[in-house]
Coordinates of C-alpha atoms in Angstrom, one line a residue:
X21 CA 0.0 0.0 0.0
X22 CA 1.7 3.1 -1.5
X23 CA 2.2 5.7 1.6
X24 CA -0.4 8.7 2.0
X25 CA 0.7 11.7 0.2
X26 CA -0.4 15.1 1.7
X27 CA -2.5 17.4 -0.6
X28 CA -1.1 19.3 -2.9
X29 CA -2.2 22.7 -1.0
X30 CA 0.0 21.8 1.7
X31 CA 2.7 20.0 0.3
X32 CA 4.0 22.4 -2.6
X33 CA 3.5 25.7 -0.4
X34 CA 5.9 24.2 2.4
X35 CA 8.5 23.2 -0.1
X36 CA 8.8 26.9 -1.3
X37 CA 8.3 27.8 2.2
X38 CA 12.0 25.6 2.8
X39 CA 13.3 27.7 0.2
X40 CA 12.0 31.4 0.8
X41 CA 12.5 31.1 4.5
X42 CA 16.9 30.1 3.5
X43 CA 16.5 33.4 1.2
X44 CA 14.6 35.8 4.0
X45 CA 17.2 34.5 6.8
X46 CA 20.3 34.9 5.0
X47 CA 19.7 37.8 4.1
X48 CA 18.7 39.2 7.5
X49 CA 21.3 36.5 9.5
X50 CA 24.4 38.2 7.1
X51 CA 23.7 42.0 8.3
X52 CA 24.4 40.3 12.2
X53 CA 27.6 39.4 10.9
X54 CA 29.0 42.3 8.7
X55 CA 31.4 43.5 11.6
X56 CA 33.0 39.9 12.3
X57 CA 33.5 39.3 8.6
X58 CA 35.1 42.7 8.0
X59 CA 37.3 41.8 10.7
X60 CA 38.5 38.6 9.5
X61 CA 39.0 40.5 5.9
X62 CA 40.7 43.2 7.2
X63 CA 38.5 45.8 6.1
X64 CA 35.7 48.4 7.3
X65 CA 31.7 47.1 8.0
X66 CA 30.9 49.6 5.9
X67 CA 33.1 48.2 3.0
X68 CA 31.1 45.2 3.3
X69 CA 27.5 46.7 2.5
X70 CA 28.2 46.2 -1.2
X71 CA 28.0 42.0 -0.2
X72 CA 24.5 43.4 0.5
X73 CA 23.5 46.1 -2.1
X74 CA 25.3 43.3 -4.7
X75 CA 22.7 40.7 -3.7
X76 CA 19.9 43.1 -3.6
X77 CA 20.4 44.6 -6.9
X78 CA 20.8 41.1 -8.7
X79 CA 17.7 40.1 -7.4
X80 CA 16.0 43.1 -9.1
X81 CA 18.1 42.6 -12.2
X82 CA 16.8 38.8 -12.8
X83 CA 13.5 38.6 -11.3
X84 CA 11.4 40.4 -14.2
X85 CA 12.9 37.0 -16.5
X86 CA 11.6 35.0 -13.9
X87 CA 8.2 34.6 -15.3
X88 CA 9.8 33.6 -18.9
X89 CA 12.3 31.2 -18.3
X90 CA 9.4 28.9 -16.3
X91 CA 7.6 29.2 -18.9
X92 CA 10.3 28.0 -21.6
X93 CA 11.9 25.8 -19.4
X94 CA 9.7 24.1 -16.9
X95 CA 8.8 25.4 -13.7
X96 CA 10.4 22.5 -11.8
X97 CA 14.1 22.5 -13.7
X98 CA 14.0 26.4 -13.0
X99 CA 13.1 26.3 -9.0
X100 CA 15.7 23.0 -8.6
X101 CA 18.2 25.3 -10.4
X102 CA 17.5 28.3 -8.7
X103 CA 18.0 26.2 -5.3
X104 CA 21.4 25.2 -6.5
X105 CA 22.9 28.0 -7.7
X106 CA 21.7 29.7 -4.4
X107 CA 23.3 26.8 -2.3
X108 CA 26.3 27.0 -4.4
X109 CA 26.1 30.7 -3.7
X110 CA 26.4 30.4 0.0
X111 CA 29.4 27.6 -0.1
X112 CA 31.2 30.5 -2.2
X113 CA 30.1 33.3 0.6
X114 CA 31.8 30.7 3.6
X115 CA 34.8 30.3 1.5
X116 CA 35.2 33.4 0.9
X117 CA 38.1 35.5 2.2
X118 CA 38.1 38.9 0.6
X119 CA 35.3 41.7 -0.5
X120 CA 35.8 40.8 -4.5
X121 CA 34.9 36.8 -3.4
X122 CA 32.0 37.6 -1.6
X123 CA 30.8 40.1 -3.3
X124 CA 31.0 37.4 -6.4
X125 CA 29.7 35.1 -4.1
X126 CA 26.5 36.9 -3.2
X127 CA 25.8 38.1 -7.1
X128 CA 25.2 34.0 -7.6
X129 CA 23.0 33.6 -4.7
X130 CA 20.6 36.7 -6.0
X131 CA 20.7 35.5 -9.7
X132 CA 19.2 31.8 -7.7
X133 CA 17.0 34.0 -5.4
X134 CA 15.5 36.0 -8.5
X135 CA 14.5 32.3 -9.5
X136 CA 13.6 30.8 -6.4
X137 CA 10.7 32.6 -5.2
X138 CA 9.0 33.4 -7.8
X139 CA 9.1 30.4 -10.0
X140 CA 7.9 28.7 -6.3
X141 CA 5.1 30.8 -5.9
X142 CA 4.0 30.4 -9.5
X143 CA 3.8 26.6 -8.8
X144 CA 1.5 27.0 -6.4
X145 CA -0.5 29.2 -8.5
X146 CA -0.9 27.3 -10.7
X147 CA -1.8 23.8 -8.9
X148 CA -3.6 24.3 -6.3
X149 CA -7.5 25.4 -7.0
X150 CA -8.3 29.2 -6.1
X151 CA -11.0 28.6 -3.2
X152 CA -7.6 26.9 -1.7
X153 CA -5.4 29.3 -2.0
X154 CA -5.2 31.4 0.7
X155 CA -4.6 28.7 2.9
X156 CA -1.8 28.0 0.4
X157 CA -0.1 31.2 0.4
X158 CA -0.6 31.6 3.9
X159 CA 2.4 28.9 4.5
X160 CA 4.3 31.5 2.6
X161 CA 3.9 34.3 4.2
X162 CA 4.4 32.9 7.6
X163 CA 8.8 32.3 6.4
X164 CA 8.4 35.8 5.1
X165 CA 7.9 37.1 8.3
X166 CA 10.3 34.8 10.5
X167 CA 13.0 35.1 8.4
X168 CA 13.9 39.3 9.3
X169 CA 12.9 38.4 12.7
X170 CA 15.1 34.9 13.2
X171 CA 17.6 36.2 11.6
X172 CA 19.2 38.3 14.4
X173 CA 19.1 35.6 16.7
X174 CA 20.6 33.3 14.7
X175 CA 23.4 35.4 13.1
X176 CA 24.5 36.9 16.4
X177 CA 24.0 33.5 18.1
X178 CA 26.4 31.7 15.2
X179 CA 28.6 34.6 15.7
X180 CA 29.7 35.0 19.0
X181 CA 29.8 30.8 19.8
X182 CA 30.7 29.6 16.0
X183 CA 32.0 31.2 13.7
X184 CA 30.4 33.7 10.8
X185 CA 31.4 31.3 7.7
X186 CA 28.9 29.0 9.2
X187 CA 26.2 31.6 8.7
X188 CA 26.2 30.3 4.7
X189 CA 26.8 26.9 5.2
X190 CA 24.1 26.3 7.2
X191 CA 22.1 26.8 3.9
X192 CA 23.8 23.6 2.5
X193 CA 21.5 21.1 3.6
X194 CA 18.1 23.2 3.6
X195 CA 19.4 23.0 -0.3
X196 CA 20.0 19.4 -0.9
X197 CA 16.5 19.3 1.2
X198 CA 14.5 21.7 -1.4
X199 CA 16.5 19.9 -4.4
X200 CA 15.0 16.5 -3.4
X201 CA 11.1 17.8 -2.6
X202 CA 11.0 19.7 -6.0
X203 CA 12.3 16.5 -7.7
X204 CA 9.8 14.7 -5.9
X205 CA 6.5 16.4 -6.0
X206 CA 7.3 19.7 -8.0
X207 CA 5.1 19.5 -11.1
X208 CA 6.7 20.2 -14.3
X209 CA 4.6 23.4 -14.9
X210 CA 5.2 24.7 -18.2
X211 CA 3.7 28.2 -20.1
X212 CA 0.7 27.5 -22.3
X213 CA 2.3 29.2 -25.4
X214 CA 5.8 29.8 -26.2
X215 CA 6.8 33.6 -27.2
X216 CA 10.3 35.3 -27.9
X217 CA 12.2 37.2 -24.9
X218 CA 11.8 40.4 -24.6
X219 CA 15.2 40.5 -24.3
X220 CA 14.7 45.2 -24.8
X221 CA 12.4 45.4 -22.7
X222 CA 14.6 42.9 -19.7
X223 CA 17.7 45.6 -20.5
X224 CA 15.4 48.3 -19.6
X225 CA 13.6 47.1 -16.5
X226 CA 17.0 45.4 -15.2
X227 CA 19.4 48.8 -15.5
X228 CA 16.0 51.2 -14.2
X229 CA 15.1 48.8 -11.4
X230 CA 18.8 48.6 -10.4
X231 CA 19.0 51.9 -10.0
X232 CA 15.9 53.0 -8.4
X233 CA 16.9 50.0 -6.1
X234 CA 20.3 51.6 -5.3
X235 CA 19.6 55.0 -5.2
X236 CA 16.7 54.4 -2.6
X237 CA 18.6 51.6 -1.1
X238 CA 22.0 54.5 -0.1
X239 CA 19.0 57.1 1.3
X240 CA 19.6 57.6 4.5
X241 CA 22.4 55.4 4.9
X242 CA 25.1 57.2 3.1
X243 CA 26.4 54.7 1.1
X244 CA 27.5 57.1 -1.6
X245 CA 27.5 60.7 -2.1
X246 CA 24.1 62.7 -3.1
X247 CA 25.1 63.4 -7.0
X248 CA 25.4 59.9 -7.2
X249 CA 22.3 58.6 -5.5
X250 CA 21.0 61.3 -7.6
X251 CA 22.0 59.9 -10.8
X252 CA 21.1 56.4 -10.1
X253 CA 17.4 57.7 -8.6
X254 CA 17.1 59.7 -11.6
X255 CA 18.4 57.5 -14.2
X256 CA 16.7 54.3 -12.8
X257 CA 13.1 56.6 -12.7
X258 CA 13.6 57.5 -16.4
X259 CA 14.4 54.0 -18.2
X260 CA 11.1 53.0 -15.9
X261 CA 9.4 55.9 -17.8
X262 CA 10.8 54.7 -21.2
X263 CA 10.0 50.8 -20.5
X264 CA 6.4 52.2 -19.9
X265 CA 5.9 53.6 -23.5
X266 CA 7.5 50.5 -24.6
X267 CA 6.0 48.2 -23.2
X268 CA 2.2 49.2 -24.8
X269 CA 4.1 48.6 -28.0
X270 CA 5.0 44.8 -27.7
X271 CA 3.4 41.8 -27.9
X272 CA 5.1 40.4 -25.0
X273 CA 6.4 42.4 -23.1
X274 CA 8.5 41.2 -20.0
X275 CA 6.4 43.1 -17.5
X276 CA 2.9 42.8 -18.6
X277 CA 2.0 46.2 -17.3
X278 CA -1.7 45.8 -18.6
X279 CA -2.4 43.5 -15.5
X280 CA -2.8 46.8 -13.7
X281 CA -6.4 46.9 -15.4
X282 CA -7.4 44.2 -13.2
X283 CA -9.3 46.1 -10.0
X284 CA -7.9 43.3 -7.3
X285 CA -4.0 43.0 -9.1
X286 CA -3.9 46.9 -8.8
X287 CA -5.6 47.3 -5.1
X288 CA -3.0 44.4 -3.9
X289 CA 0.1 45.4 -5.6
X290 CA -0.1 49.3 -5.1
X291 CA -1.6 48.9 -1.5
X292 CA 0.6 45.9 -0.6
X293 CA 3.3 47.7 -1.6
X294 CA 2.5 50.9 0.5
X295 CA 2.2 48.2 3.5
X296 CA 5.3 47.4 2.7
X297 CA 7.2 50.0 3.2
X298 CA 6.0 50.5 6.5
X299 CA 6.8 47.1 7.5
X300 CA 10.2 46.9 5.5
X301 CA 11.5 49.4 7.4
X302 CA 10.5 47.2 11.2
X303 CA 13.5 44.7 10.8
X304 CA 15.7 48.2 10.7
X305 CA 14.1 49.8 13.5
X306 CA 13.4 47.9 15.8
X307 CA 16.5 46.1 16.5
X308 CA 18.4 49.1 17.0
X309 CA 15.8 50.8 19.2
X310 CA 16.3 47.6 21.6
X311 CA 19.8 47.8 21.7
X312 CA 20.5 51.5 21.3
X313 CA 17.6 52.8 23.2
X314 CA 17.5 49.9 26.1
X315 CA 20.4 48.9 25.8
X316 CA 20.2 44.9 25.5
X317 CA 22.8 43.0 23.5
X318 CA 21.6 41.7 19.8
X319 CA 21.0 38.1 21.0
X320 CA 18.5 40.2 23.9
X321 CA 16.7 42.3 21.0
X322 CA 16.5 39.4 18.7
X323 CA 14.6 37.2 21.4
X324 CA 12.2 39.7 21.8
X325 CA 11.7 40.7 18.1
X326 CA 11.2 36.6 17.8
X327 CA 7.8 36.8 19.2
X328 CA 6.4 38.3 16.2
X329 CA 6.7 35.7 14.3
X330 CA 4.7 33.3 16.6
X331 CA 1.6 35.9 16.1
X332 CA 2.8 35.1 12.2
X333 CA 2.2 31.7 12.6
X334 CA -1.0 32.1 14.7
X335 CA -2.5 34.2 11.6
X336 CA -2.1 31.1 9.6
X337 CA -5.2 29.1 11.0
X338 CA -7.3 32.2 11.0
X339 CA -7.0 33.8 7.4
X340 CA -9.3 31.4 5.7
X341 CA -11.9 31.3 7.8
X342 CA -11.9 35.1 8.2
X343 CA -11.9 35.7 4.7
X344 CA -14.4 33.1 4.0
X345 CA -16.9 35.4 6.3
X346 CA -16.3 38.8 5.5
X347 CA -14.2 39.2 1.9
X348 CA -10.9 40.0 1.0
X349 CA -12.1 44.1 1.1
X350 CA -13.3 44.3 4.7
X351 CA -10.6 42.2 5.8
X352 CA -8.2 44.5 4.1
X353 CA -9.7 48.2 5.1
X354 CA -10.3 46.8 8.7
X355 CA -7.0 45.3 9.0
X356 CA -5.1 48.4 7.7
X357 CA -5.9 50.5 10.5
X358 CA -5.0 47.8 12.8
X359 CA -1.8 46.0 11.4
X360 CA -0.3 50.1 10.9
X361 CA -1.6 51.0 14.4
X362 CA 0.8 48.1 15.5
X363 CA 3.6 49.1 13.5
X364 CA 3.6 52.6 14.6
X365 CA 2.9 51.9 18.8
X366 CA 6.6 51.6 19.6
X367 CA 6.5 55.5 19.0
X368 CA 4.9 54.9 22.5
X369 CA 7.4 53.2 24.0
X370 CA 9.9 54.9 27.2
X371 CA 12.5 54.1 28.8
X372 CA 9.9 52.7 31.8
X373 CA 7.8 50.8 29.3
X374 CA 8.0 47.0 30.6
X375 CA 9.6 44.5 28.0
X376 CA 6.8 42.0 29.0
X377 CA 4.5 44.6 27.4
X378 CA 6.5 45.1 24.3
X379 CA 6.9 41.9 23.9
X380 CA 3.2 41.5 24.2
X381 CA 2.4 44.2 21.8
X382 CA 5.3 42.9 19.1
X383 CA 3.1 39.4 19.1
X384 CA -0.4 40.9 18.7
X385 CA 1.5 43.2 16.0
X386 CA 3.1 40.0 13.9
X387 CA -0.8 38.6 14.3
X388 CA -2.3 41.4 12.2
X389 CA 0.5 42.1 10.1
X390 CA 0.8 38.6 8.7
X391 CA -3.1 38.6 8.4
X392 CA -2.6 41.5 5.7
X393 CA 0.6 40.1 3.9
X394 CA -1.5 36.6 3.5
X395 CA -4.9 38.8 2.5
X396 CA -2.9 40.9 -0.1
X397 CA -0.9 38.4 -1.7
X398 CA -4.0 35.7 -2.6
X399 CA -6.0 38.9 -3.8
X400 CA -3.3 39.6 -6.0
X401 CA -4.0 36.6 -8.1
X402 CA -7.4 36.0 -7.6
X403 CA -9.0 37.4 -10.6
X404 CA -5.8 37.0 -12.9
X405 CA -6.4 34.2 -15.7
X406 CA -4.1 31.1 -15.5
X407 CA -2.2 32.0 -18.4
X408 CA -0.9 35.5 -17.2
X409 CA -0.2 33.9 -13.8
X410 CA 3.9 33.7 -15.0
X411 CA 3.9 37.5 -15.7
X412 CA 1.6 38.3 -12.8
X413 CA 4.4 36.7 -10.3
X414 CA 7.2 39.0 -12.0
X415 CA 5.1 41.9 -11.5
X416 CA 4.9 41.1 -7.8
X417 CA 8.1 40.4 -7.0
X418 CA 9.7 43.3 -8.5
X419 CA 7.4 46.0 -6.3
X420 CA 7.8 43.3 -3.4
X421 CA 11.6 44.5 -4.0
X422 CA 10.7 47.5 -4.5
X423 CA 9.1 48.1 -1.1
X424 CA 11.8 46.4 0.8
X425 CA 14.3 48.6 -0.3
X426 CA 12.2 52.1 0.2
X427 CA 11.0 50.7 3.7
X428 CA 14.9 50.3 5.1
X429 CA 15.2 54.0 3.4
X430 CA 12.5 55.2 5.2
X431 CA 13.3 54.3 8.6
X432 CA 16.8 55.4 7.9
X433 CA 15.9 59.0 6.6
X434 CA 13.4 59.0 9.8
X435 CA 16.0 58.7 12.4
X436 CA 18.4 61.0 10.5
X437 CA 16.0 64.0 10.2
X438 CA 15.4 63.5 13.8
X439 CA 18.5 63.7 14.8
X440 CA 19.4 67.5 13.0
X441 CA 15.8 68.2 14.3
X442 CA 17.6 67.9 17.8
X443 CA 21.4 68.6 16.8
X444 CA 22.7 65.5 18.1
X445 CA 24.9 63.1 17.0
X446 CA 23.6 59.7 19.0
X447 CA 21.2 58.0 18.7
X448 CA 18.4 57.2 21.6
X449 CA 15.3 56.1 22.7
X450 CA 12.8 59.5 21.4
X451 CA 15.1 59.5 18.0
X452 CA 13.3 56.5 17.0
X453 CA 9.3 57.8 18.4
X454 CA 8.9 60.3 14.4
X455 CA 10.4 57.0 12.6
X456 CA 7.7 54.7 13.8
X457 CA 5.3 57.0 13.5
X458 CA 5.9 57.9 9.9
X459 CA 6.3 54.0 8.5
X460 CA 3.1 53.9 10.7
X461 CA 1.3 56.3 8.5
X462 CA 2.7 54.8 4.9
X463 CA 1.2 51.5 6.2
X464 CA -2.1 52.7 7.1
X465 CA -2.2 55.0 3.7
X466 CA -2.7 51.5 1.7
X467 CA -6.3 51.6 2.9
X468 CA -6.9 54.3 -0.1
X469 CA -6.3 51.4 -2.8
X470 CA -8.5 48.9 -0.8
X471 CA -11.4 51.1 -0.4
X472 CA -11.9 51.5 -4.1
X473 CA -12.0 48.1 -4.7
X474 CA -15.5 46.3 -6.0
X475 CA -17.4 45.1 -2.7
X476 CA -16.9 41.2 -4.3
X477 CA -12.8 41.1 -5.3
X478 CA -11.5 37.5 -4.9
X479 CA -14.7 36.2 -3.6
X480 CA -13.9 32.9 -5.8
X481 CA -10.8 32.1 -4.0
X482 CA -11.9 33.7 -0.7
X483 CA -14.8 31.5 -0.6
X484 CA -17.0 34.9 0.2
X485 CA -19.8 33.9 -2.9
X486 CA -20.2 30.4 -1.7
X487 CA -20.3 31.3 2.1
X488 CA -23.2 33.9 0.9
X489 CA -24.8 31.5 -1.0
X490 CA -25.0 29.0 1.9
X491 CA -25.7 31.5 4.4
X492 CA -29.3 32.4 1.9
X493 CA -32.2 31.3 2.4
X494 CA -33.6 28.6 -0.5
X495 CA -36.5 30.7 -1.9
X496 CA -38.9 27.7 -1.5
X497 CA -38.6 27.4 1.8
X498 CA -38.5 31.1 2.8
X499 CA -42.2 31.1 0.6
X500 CA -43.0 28.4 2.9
X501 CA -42.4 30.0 5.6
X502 CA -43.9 33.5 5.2
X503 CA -47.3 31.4 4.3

C-alpha cells in the first residue's frame, strides 16, 4: 500500500516555504555578521554593504525574467536550479576571504534567489484550486515574516559561539533538502504558449530597477555621495518611464503592465506595496531601538523581536476562515488601521515601558501584520487568468523589492532628520518615536487602494460567494415560511 501523500495545497507551499525562509534569513542573519566578517577581511563594515546592495540589486536585475524562463523551461528544472545556484552561492560566501569573493559570491546567490521565489510561488499558482489558495499562500507568508525576525538571533548566536562562515553553510543542507522535494512532488509546470524574450524590454527594467533600487537603497544610509544617489534615482526613474511607453508597444512584453487593469492586481500590488514600506522598514528599527535605546545586547533584541513571528504563525489558522466570512475588502480596510496602528505603537514606548509589554504588543502586532501580507498576496491573483499567472508573479516580486528597499530608506531617513531636528549626534530612545510614526502612517495609507476596490474582489478564491450562497435562504422554503 503506496504511503499517503499530503495534498497538494500543503505539500507544494511548504517546499517553497523551505526555500523562501533560507533566502529571508540569509539575508537578515548576514547583516548580524558584517562587523566579524570585515574583521576577519581586514576591512571596514561599511566596506562590506556592497555584499548586501550586490545581492539586492541582482535580485531586481533577474527577477522580471523570472516569469519567462518557467515558462520556456519548466517550472520545476527552474526552481531546482534556482536552489542550486543559491546553495552554491552560499558555499562560495563561507569560502570566501576577501570583498571581490564575496561580493562574487553573493551576485550567484541573487541571480538563484531571483529564480527561487517566484518560479515557487507560480507553482502553487498554478496547482492548487483558487478557493484553496489562501490557505496555500498563507504557508508563505508565515517564512516571510520569521525570516527578518530569526535572523538576528541566529546570526548573532552563530557569531559570537561559532564562527560567521557558518552563517552560509548552514544553507547547505536546507538546499539538498529543497532539491529533493522539488524532484519529488514539484510539477513540471510549463507556459501554455511559447513567445520570444523580450530581451529590450529585460535591458530596460534590469538597469532602471537597479537603480531605483540603489539610489533608494543609499537614502539615509550614506552609502554614496548625493550626485550619485542622484543619478542612479534619476536615471533608474527615467528607463522605468521609457520601459512604460514600450512596453504598450510589444506583444510580450516582459512586465505585462496591462495586468494593472485588473481592479484586485492593482488594489494588492499598489496597496501591498505601501504596506510594505512601513513594515520593511521594522526589521531596521526595531533592533536598533532595543539595543540602542534599552540597551540589551543583539541576542537580547532578537529574542524579543522573535515573538512576532509566533503571532505570524497564529494568523495562519485564522485567514481562511476570516476571509471566507467577511471578503478580502473588509478584511483588508479593517486590518489596515489595525496591522499600521501596530507598526507605529513603539512610538509609544519609554525608557519605563515593561519589556513584558512590548513583547506583548510585538506578538499581537506580527498577528495582524501577517493577516494583511496573507490577505494581499492571494488577492493579488485571484481574478488574474491562469495563463498570465507567469507574468503576474514578476510583476509582484519586482514592487515586493521594490518596497523592501524604500522601507529600510525610510526608517533610515526618519531617524536621520530626527536627529538634525535635535542637533545630536547619538542616537536614543525619542530618536526612534517620528520613525515609527511615519512608517506607521505609509502603512495605514494603503487603505486608499482597498477602499476602491469592488465590494466582491477574490470572492472565488476567498470562498466569500459560496459562504453567501449558503448563508441564503432557499427561496422555496422562505415562501413556505412566510405562508
Amino acid at each position: 500500500m503506496a504511503p499517503h501523500r499530503p495534498p497538494a495545497r500543503i505539500l507544494l507551499p511548504l517546499i517553497v516555504a523551505c526555500a523562501l525562509f533560507m533566502e529571508n534569513l540569509d539575508s537578515t542573519v548576514l547583516s548580524t555578521s558584517l562587523p566579524a566578517i570585515a574583521r576577519d577581511f581586514g576591512v571596514s563594515p561599511i566596506d562590506l554593504k556592497l555584499a548586501l546592495t550586490s545581492y539586492l540589486l541582482t535580485i531586481a536585475i533577474f527577477i522580471p525574467a523570472s516569469g519567462w524562463v518557467a515558462d520556456r523551461f519548466g517550472a520545476r528544472s527552474v526552481f531546482r536550479l534556482a536552489i542550486i545556484l543559491f546553495t552554491l552561492g552560499s558555499i562560495c560566501c563561507g569560502l570566501s576571504s576577501s570583498i571581490l569573493e564575496i561580493v562574487g559570491s553573493r551576485v550567484l546567490q541573487g541571480i538563484g534567489g531571483a529564480m527561487m521565489v517566484p518560479v515557487g510561488r507560480l507553482v502553487i499558482l498554478k496547482s492548487v484550486q483558487k478557493s484553496e489558495l489562501v490557505g496555500a499562500l498563507a504557508w508563505l507568508t508565515v517564512p516571510a515574516l520569521i525570516g527578518p525576525v530569526v535572523g538576528p538571533v541566529v546570526g548573532g548566536f552563530i557569531t559570537t559561539y561559532f564562527d560567521w562562515r557558518w552563517i552560509f553553510w548552514i544553507n547547505v543542507p536546507i538546499g539538498v533538502l529543497g532539491v529533493t522535494l522539488a524532484t519529488l512532488f514539484i510539477p513540471d509546470i510549463r507556459g501554455e504558449e511559447q513567445v520570444r524574450f523580450d530581451f529590450i524590454g529585460f535591458l530596460l527594467t534590469a538597469f532602471g530597477i537597479a537603480g531605483f533600487i540603489t539610489g533608494s537603497t543609499s537614502l539615509g544610509l550614506n552609502l554614496m555621495p548625493w550626485p550619485y544617489v542622484a543619478t542612479c534615482l534619476i536615471g533608474g526613474a527615467a528607463l522605468l518611464t521609457v520601459y512604460f511607453f514600450y512596453s504598450r508597444r510589444v506583444a510580450n512584453p516582459i512586465l505585462d503592465l496591462s495586468l494593472f487593469t485588473i481592479p484586485s492586481f492593482a488594489a494588492s500590488v499598489f496597496g501591498g506595496m505601501l504596506f510594505r514600506i512601513g513594515i520593511g522598514a521594522l526589521p531596521f528599527l526595531l533592533p536598533l531601538m532595543l539595543q540602542l535605546g534599552y540597551g540589551l545586547t543583539p541576542f537580547q533584541s532578537g529574542t524579543i523581536t522573535f515573538v512576532s513571528a509566533i503571532g505570524a504563525i497564529a494568523m495562519k489558522f485564522v485567514a481562511p476562515p476570516l476571509l471566507r466570512r467577511l471578503g478580502f475588502r473588509t478584511v483588508l480596510i479593517a486590518n489596515s488601521f489595525i496591522a499600521a496602528f501596530f507598526v507605529g505603537v513603539p512610538a509609544a514606548f519609554s525608557i519605563g515601558t515593561p519589556l513584558h509589554l512590548i513583547t506583548g504588543l510585538l506578538f499581537v502586532g506580527g498577528f495582524f501584520r501577517s493577516l494583511q501580507f496573507t490577505s494581499a498576496n492571494a488577492l493579488s491573483f485571484a481574478d488574474v487568468p491562469v495563463s498570465r499567472m507567469s507574468r503576474a508573479t514578476s510583476m509582484t516580486s519586482v514592487f515586493q523589492q521594490l518596497a523592501l528597499s524604500l522601507g529600510i530608506s525610510t526608517g533610515a531617513i526618519s531617524l536621520q532628520l530626527t536627529m538634525r531636528a535635535h542637533g545630536g549626534s547619538e542616537l536614543n530612545l525619542a530618536a526612534f518615536h517620528p520613525a515609527f510614526l511615519v512608517v506607521g502612517l505609509i502603512a495605514m495609507s494603503s487603505v486608499i487602494f482597498f477602499i476602491r476596490m469592488p465590494r466582491d474582489a477574490g470572492s472565488e478564491m476567498s470562498g466569500r460567494s459560496v459562504a453567501v450562497k449558503e448563508l441564503a435562504p432557499d427561496p422555496v422554503t422562505a415562501m413556505r415560511e412566510r405562508a
